[in-house]
Amino acid sequence: MPTTRISAAVRERLLRAARKVMDNAYAPFSNFKVGAAILTSKGQVFVGCNVENSSYGMTNCAERTAIFSAIAKAGPELEIRALAVANAQGVPCSPCGACRQVIYEFGPRAVIFYQGKNGPKQSPITDLLPEGFRLL
Ligand code: THU
């Protein structure tokens, strides 16, 4: 499946949106604020931040918040073309395993922009999640 090509301007727009929404994160336990922005096949942008919980395992990552917000707002016909993730500390941070699976469900051709060990990186979701699981 070919991966979507995204222009530098769109990439920067997504990264800016991810950095902005990061300020809304509820992260009193980790103090690690994360923001994510997705671009849909219809050209819409949706954002999300991480929302932690006293019961730590209930934490929702920024990426999943963005995807769930998109579906709540625009319905289940979501196709993710690209997702950008940013964190307030500027440290390497790619989507966690659970988020990779959720991204794959709605964007098997999506490209992911994130901070790698050696600076900004982009990867197809299928590189981050080989053999992703899908029933549909
Ligand atoms: N987190 C995200 O929101 N996205 C990521 O890609 C990595 C981790 C959040 C979850 C938790 O609130 C905090 O970062 C520390 O793990």
PDB file of C-alpha atoms and ligand atoms in Angstrom:
ATOM      1  CA  MET A   1       0.000   0.000   0.000  1.00  0.00           C
ATOM      2  CA  PRO A   2       1.619   3.319  -1.030  1.00  0.00           C
ATOM      3  CA  THR A   3       2.213   5.867   1.736  1.00  0.00           C
ATOM      4  CA  THR A   4       0.729   9.348   1.427  1.00  0.00           C
ATOM      5  CA  ARG A   5       3.052  12.199   0.393  1.00  0.00           C
ATOM      6  CA  ILE A   6       2.772  15.322   2.515  1.00  0.00           C
ATOM      7  CA  SER A   7       4.250  18.731   1.636  1.00  0.00           C
ATOM      8  CA  ALA A   8       6.624  20.526   4.004  1.00  0.00           C
ATOM      9  CA  ALA A   9       4.015  23.264   4.506  1.00  0.00           C
ATOM     10  CA  VAL A  10       1.356  20.780   5.609  1.00  0.00           C
ATOM     11  CA  ARG A  11       3.849  18.980   7.826  1.00  0.00           C
ATOM     12  CA  GLU A  12       4.716  22.266   9.559  1.00  0.00           C
ATOM     13  CA  ARG A  13       1.037  23.107   9.952  1.00  0.00           C
ATOM     14  CA  LEU A  14       0.426  19.787  11.685  1.00  0.00           C
ATOM     15  CA  LEU A  15       3.459  20.143  13.933  1.00  0.00           C
ATOM     16  CA  ARG A  16       2.375  23.672  14.917  1.00  0.00           C
ATOM     17  CA  ALA A  17      -1.117  22.428  15.762  1.00  0.00           C
ATOM     18  CA  ALA A  18       0.369  19.567  17.813  1.00  0.00           C
ATOM     19  CA  ARG A  19       2.601  21.980  19.770  1.00  0.00           C
ATOM     20  CA  LYS A  20      -0.303  24.312  20.451  1.00  0.00           C
ATOM     21  CA  VAL A  21      -2.706  21.693  21.808  1.00  0.00           C
ATOM     22  CA  MET A  22       0.091  20.231  23.946  1.00  0.00           C
ATOM     23  CA  ASP A  23      -0.518  23.134  26.371  1.00  0.00           C
ATOM     24  CA  ASN A  24      -3.964  21.692  27.168  1.00  0.00           C
ATOM     25  CA  ALA A  25      -2.559  18.344  28.301  1.00  0.00           C
ATOM     26  CA  TYR A  26      -3.540  17.011  31.719  1.00  0.00           C
ATOM     27  CA  ALA A  27      -0.267  15.424  32.770  1.00  0.00           C
ATOM     28  CA  PRO A  28       0.242  16.047  36.512  1.00  0.00           C
ATOM     29  CA  PHE A  29       1.690  12.566  37.081  1.00  0.00           C
ATOM     30  CA  SER A  30       4.337  12.386  34.377  1.00  0.00           C
ATOM     31  CA  ASN A  31       4.722  16.117  33.699  1.00  0.00           C
ATOM     32  CA  PHE A  32       5.172  15.004  30.096  1.00  0.00           C
ATOM     33  CA  LYS A  33       2.820  17.069  27.962  1.00  0.00           C
ATOM     34  CA  VAL A  34       2.116  15.727  24.492  1.00  0.00           C
ATOM     35  CA  GLY A  35       0.099  17.081  21.570  1.00  0.00           C
ATOM     36  CA  ALA A  36      -0.973  15.416  18.334  1.00  0.00           C
ATOM     37  CA  ALA A  37      -2.612  16.606  15.139  1.00  0.00           C
ATOM     38  CA  ILE A  38      -4.080  14.504  12.350  1.00  0.00           C
ATOM     39  CA  LEU A  39      -4.819  15.400   8.754  1.00  0.00           C
ATOM     40  CA  THR A  40      -7.764  13.536   7.244  1.00  0.00           C
ATOM     41  CA  SER A  41      -8.354  12.559   3.631  1.00  0.00           C
ATOM     42  CA  LYS A  42     -10.970  15.349   3.513  1.00  0.00           C
ATOM     43  CA  GLY A  43      -8.323  17.908   4.451  1.00  0.00           C
ATOM     44  CA  GLN A  44      -9.541  18.486   7.984  1.00  0.00           C
ATOM     45  CA  VAL A  45      -7.178  18.792  10.948  1.00  0.00           C
ATOM     46  CA  PHE A  46      -8.049  17.455  14.401  1.00  0.00           C
ATOM     47  CA  VAL A  47      -5.957  17.750  17.528  1.00  0.00           C
ATOM     48  CA  GLY A  48      -5.572  15.988  20.860  1.00  0.00           C
ATOM     49  CA  CYS A  49      -3.457  16.041  24.012  1.00  0.00           C
ATOM     50  CA  ASN A  50      -2.666  13.433  26.642  1.00  0.00           C
ATOM     51  CA  VAL A  51      -5.112  13.090  29.521  1.00  0.00           C
ATOM     52  CA  GLU A  52      -3.758  11.254  32.550  1.00  0.00           C
ATOM     53  CA  ASN A  53      -5.602   9.721  35.485  1.00  0.00           C
ATOM     54  CA  SER A  54      -4.940   8.890  39.149  1.00  0.00           C
ATOM     55  CA  SER A  55      -5.492   5.308  38.019  1.00  0.00           C
ATOM     56  CA  TYR A  56      -2.461   5.542  35.742  1.00  0.00           C
ATOM     57  CA  GLY A  57      -3.534   2.904  33.258  1.00  0.00           C
ATOM     58  CA  MET A  58      -6.571   4.975  32.270  1.00  0.00           C
ATOM     59  CA  THR A  59      -4.301   7.565  30.641  1.00  0.00           C
ATOM     60  CA  ASN A  60      -5.180   8.506  27.088  1.00  0.00           C
ATOM     61  CA  CYS A  61      -2.313   9.486  24.809  1.00  0.00           C
ATOM     62  CA  ALA A  62      -2.449  12.612  22.654  1.00  0.00           C
ATOM     63  CA  GLU A  63      -2.632  10.561  19.453  1.00  0.00           C
ATOM     64  CA  ARG A  64      -5.695   8.589  20.509  1.00  0.00           C
ATOM     65  CA  THR A  65      -7.364  11.721  21.871  1.00  0.00           C
ATOM     66  CA  ALA A  66      -6.955  13.354  18.427  1.00  0.00           C
ATOM     67  CA  ILE A  67      -8.395  10.323  16.636  1.00  0.00           C
ATOM     68  CA  PHE A  68     -11.327   9.915  19.009  1.00  0.00           C
ATOM     69  CA  SER A  69     -12.077  13.655  18.814  1.00  0.00           C
ATOM     70  CA  ALA A  70     -12.081  13.460  15.015  1.00  0.00           C
ATOM     71  CA  ILE A  71     -14.597  10.634  15.072  1.00  0.00           C
ATOM     72  CA  ALA A  72     -16.758  12.386  17.671  1.00  0.00           C
ATOM     73  CA  LYS A  73     -16.801  15.516  15.499  1.00  0.00           C
ATOM     74  CA  ALA A  74     -16.922  14.154  11.957  1.00  0.00           C
ATOM     75  CA  GLY A  75     -18.057  10.549  12.202  1.00  0.00           C
ATOM     76  CA  PRO A  76     -16.519   7.115  11.734  1.00  0.00           C
ATOM     77  CA  GLU A  77     -15.557   7.465   8.055  1.00  0.00           C
ATOM     78  CA  LEU A  78     -12.166   8.700   9.156  1.00  0.00           C
ATOM     79  CA  GLU A  79      -9.113   8.236   6.974  1.00  0.00           C
ATOM     80  CA  ILE A  80      -5.908   9.567   8.488  1.00  0.00           C
ATOM     81  CA  ARG A  81      -3.398  10.822   5.907  1.00  0.00           C
ATOM     82  CA  ALA A  82      -0.844  12.116   8.391  1.00  0.00           C
ATOM     83  CA  LEU A  83      -0.287  12.496  12.126  1.00  0.00           C
ATOM     84  CA  ALA A  84       2.191  14.766  13.894  1.00  0.00           C
ATOM     85  CA  VAL A  85       3.179  14.378  17.531  1.00  0.00           C
ATOM     86  CA  ALA A  86       5.092  16.858  19.704  1.00  0.00           C
ATOM     87  CA  ASN A  87       6.117  17.016  23.341  1.00  0.00           C
ATOM     88  CA  ALA A  88       6.920  19.961  25.592  1.00  0.00           C
ATOM     89  CA  GLN A  89      10.396  18.667  26.404  1.00  0.00           C
ATOM     90  CA  GLY A  90      11.473  18.246  22.798  1.00  0.00           C
ATOM     91  CA  VAL A  91      12.770  14.742  23.507  1.00  0.00           C
ATOM     92  CA  PRO A  92      12.449  11.744  21.167  1.00  0.00           C
ATOM     93  CA  CYS A  93       8.847  10.548  21.203  1.00  0.00           C
ATOM     94  CA  SER A  94       7.088   8.352  18.682  1.00  0.00           C
ATOM     95  CA  PRO A  95       3.555   6.977  19.154  1.00  0.00           C
ATOM     96  CA  CYS A  96       3.319   4.126  21.680  1.00  0.00           C
ATOM     97  CA  GLY A  97       2.359   0.632  20.564  1.00  0.00           C
ATOM     98  CA  ALA A  98      -1.310   1.021  21.474  1.00  0.00           C
ATOM     99  CA  CYS A  99      -1.570   4.273  19.508  1.00  0.00           C
ATOM    100  CA  ARG A 100       0.167   2.720  16.489  1.00  0.00           C
ATOM    101  CA  GLN A 101      -2.557   0.086  16.335  1.00  0.00           C
ATOM    102  CA  VAL A 102      -5.310   2.739  16.615  1.00  0.00           C
ATOM    103  CA  ILE A 103      -3.651   4.923  13.955  1.00  0.00           C
ATOM    104  CA  TYR A 104      -3.397   1.902  11.658  1.00  0.00           C
ATOM    105  CA  GLU A 105      -7.111   1.156  11.998  1.00  0.00           C
ATOM    106  CA  PHE A 106      -7.984   4.537  10.499  1.00  0.00           C
ATOM    107  CA  GLY A 107      -4.860   5.223   8.427  1.00  0.00           C
ATOM    108  CA  PRO A 108      -2.993   2.234   7.028  1.00  0.00           C
ATOM    109  CA  ARG A 109      -1.325   4.640   4.571  1.00  0.00           C
ATOM    110  CA  ALA A 110      -0.671   7.394   7.097  1.00  0.00           C
ATOM    111  CA  VAL A 111       2.688   9.073   7.524  1.00  0.00           C
ATOM    112  CA  ILE A 112       3.799   9.926  11.060  1.00  0.00           C
ATOM    113  CA  PHE A 113       5.914  12.993  11.962  1.00  0.00           C
ATOM    114  CA  TYR A 114       7.727  12.795  15.295  1.00  0.00           C
ATOM    115  CA  GLN A 115      10.918  13.574  17.158  1.00  0.00           C
ATOM    116  CA  GLY A 116      13.443  10.790  16.629  1.00  0.00           C
ATOM    117  CA  LYS A 117      16.727  10.149  18.457  1.00  0.00           C
ATOM    118  CA  ASN A 118      18.602  12.230  15.871  1.00  0.00           C
ATOM    119  CA  GLY A 119      16.015  14.926  15.246  1.00  0.00           C
ATOM    120  CA  PRO A 120      12.709  15.247  13.386  1.00  0.00           C
ATOM    121  CA  LYS A 121      11.643  12.085  11.594  1.00  0.00           C
ATOM    122  CA  GLN A 122       8.880  10.777   9.404  1.00  0.00           C
ATOM    123  CA  SER A 123       7.819   7.171   8.978  1.00  0.00           C
ATOM    124  CA  PRO A 124       4.924   5.367   7.370  1.00  0.00           C
ATOM    125  CA  ILE A 125       2.727   3.819  10.052  1.00  0.00           C
ATOM    126  CA  THR A 126       3.510   0.452   8.492  1.00  0.00           C
ATOM    127  CA  ASP A 127       7.200   0.927   9.365  1.00  0.00           C
ATOM    128  CA  LEU A 128       6.267   1.692  12.979  1.00  0.00           C
ATOM    129  CA  LEU A 129       3.722  -1.142  13.084  1.00  0.00           C
ATOM    130  CA  PRO A 130       4.563  -3.974  10.700  1.00  0.00           C
ATOM    131  CA  GLU A 131       1.795  -6.545  10.325  1.00  0.00           C
ATOM    132  CA  GLY A 132      -0.822  -4.299  11.952  1.00  0.00           C
ATOM    133  CA  PHE A 133      -4.055  -6.047  12.864  1.00  0.00           C
ATOM    134  CA  ARG A 134      -7.282  -5.294  10.987  1.00  0.00           C
ATOM    135  CA  LEU A 135     -10.599  -7.076  10.730  1.00  0.00           C
ATOM    136  CA  LEU A 136     -11.883  -4.731   8.003  1.00  0.00           C
TER     137      LEU A 136
HETATM  138  N1  THU B   1       2.234   9.928  25.731  1.00  0.00           N
HETATM  139  C1  THU B   1       1.504  10.399  24.686  1.00  0.00           C
HETATM  140  O1  THU B   1       0.487  11.094  24.874  1.00  0.00           O
HETATM  141  N2  THU B   1       1.921  10.095  23.439  1.00  0.00           N
HETATM  142  C2  THU B   1       3.079   9.440  23.143  1.00  0.00           C
HETATM  143  O2  THU B   1       3.398   9.265  21.974  1.00  0.00           O
HETATM  144  C3  THU B   1       3.938   8.949  24.222  1.00  0.00           C
HETATM  145  C4  THU B   1       3.374   9.058  25.585  1.00  0.00           C
HETATM  146  C5  THU B   1       1.840  10.328  27.103  1.00  0.00           C
HETATM  147  C6  THU B   1       1.201   9.294  27.939  1.00  0.00           C
HETATM  148  C7  THU B   1       1.495   9.817  29.341  1.00  0.00           C
HETATM  149  O3  THU B   1       0.525  10.773  29.690  1.00  0.00           O
HETATM  150  C8  THU B   1       2.817  10.532  29.195  1.00  0.00           C
HETATM  151  O4  THU B   1       2.984  10.756  27.811  1.00  0.00           O
HETATM  152  C9  THU B   1       4.008   9.776  29.723  1.00  0.00           C
HETATM  153  O5  THU B   1       4.057   8.488  29.223  1.00  0.00           O
END
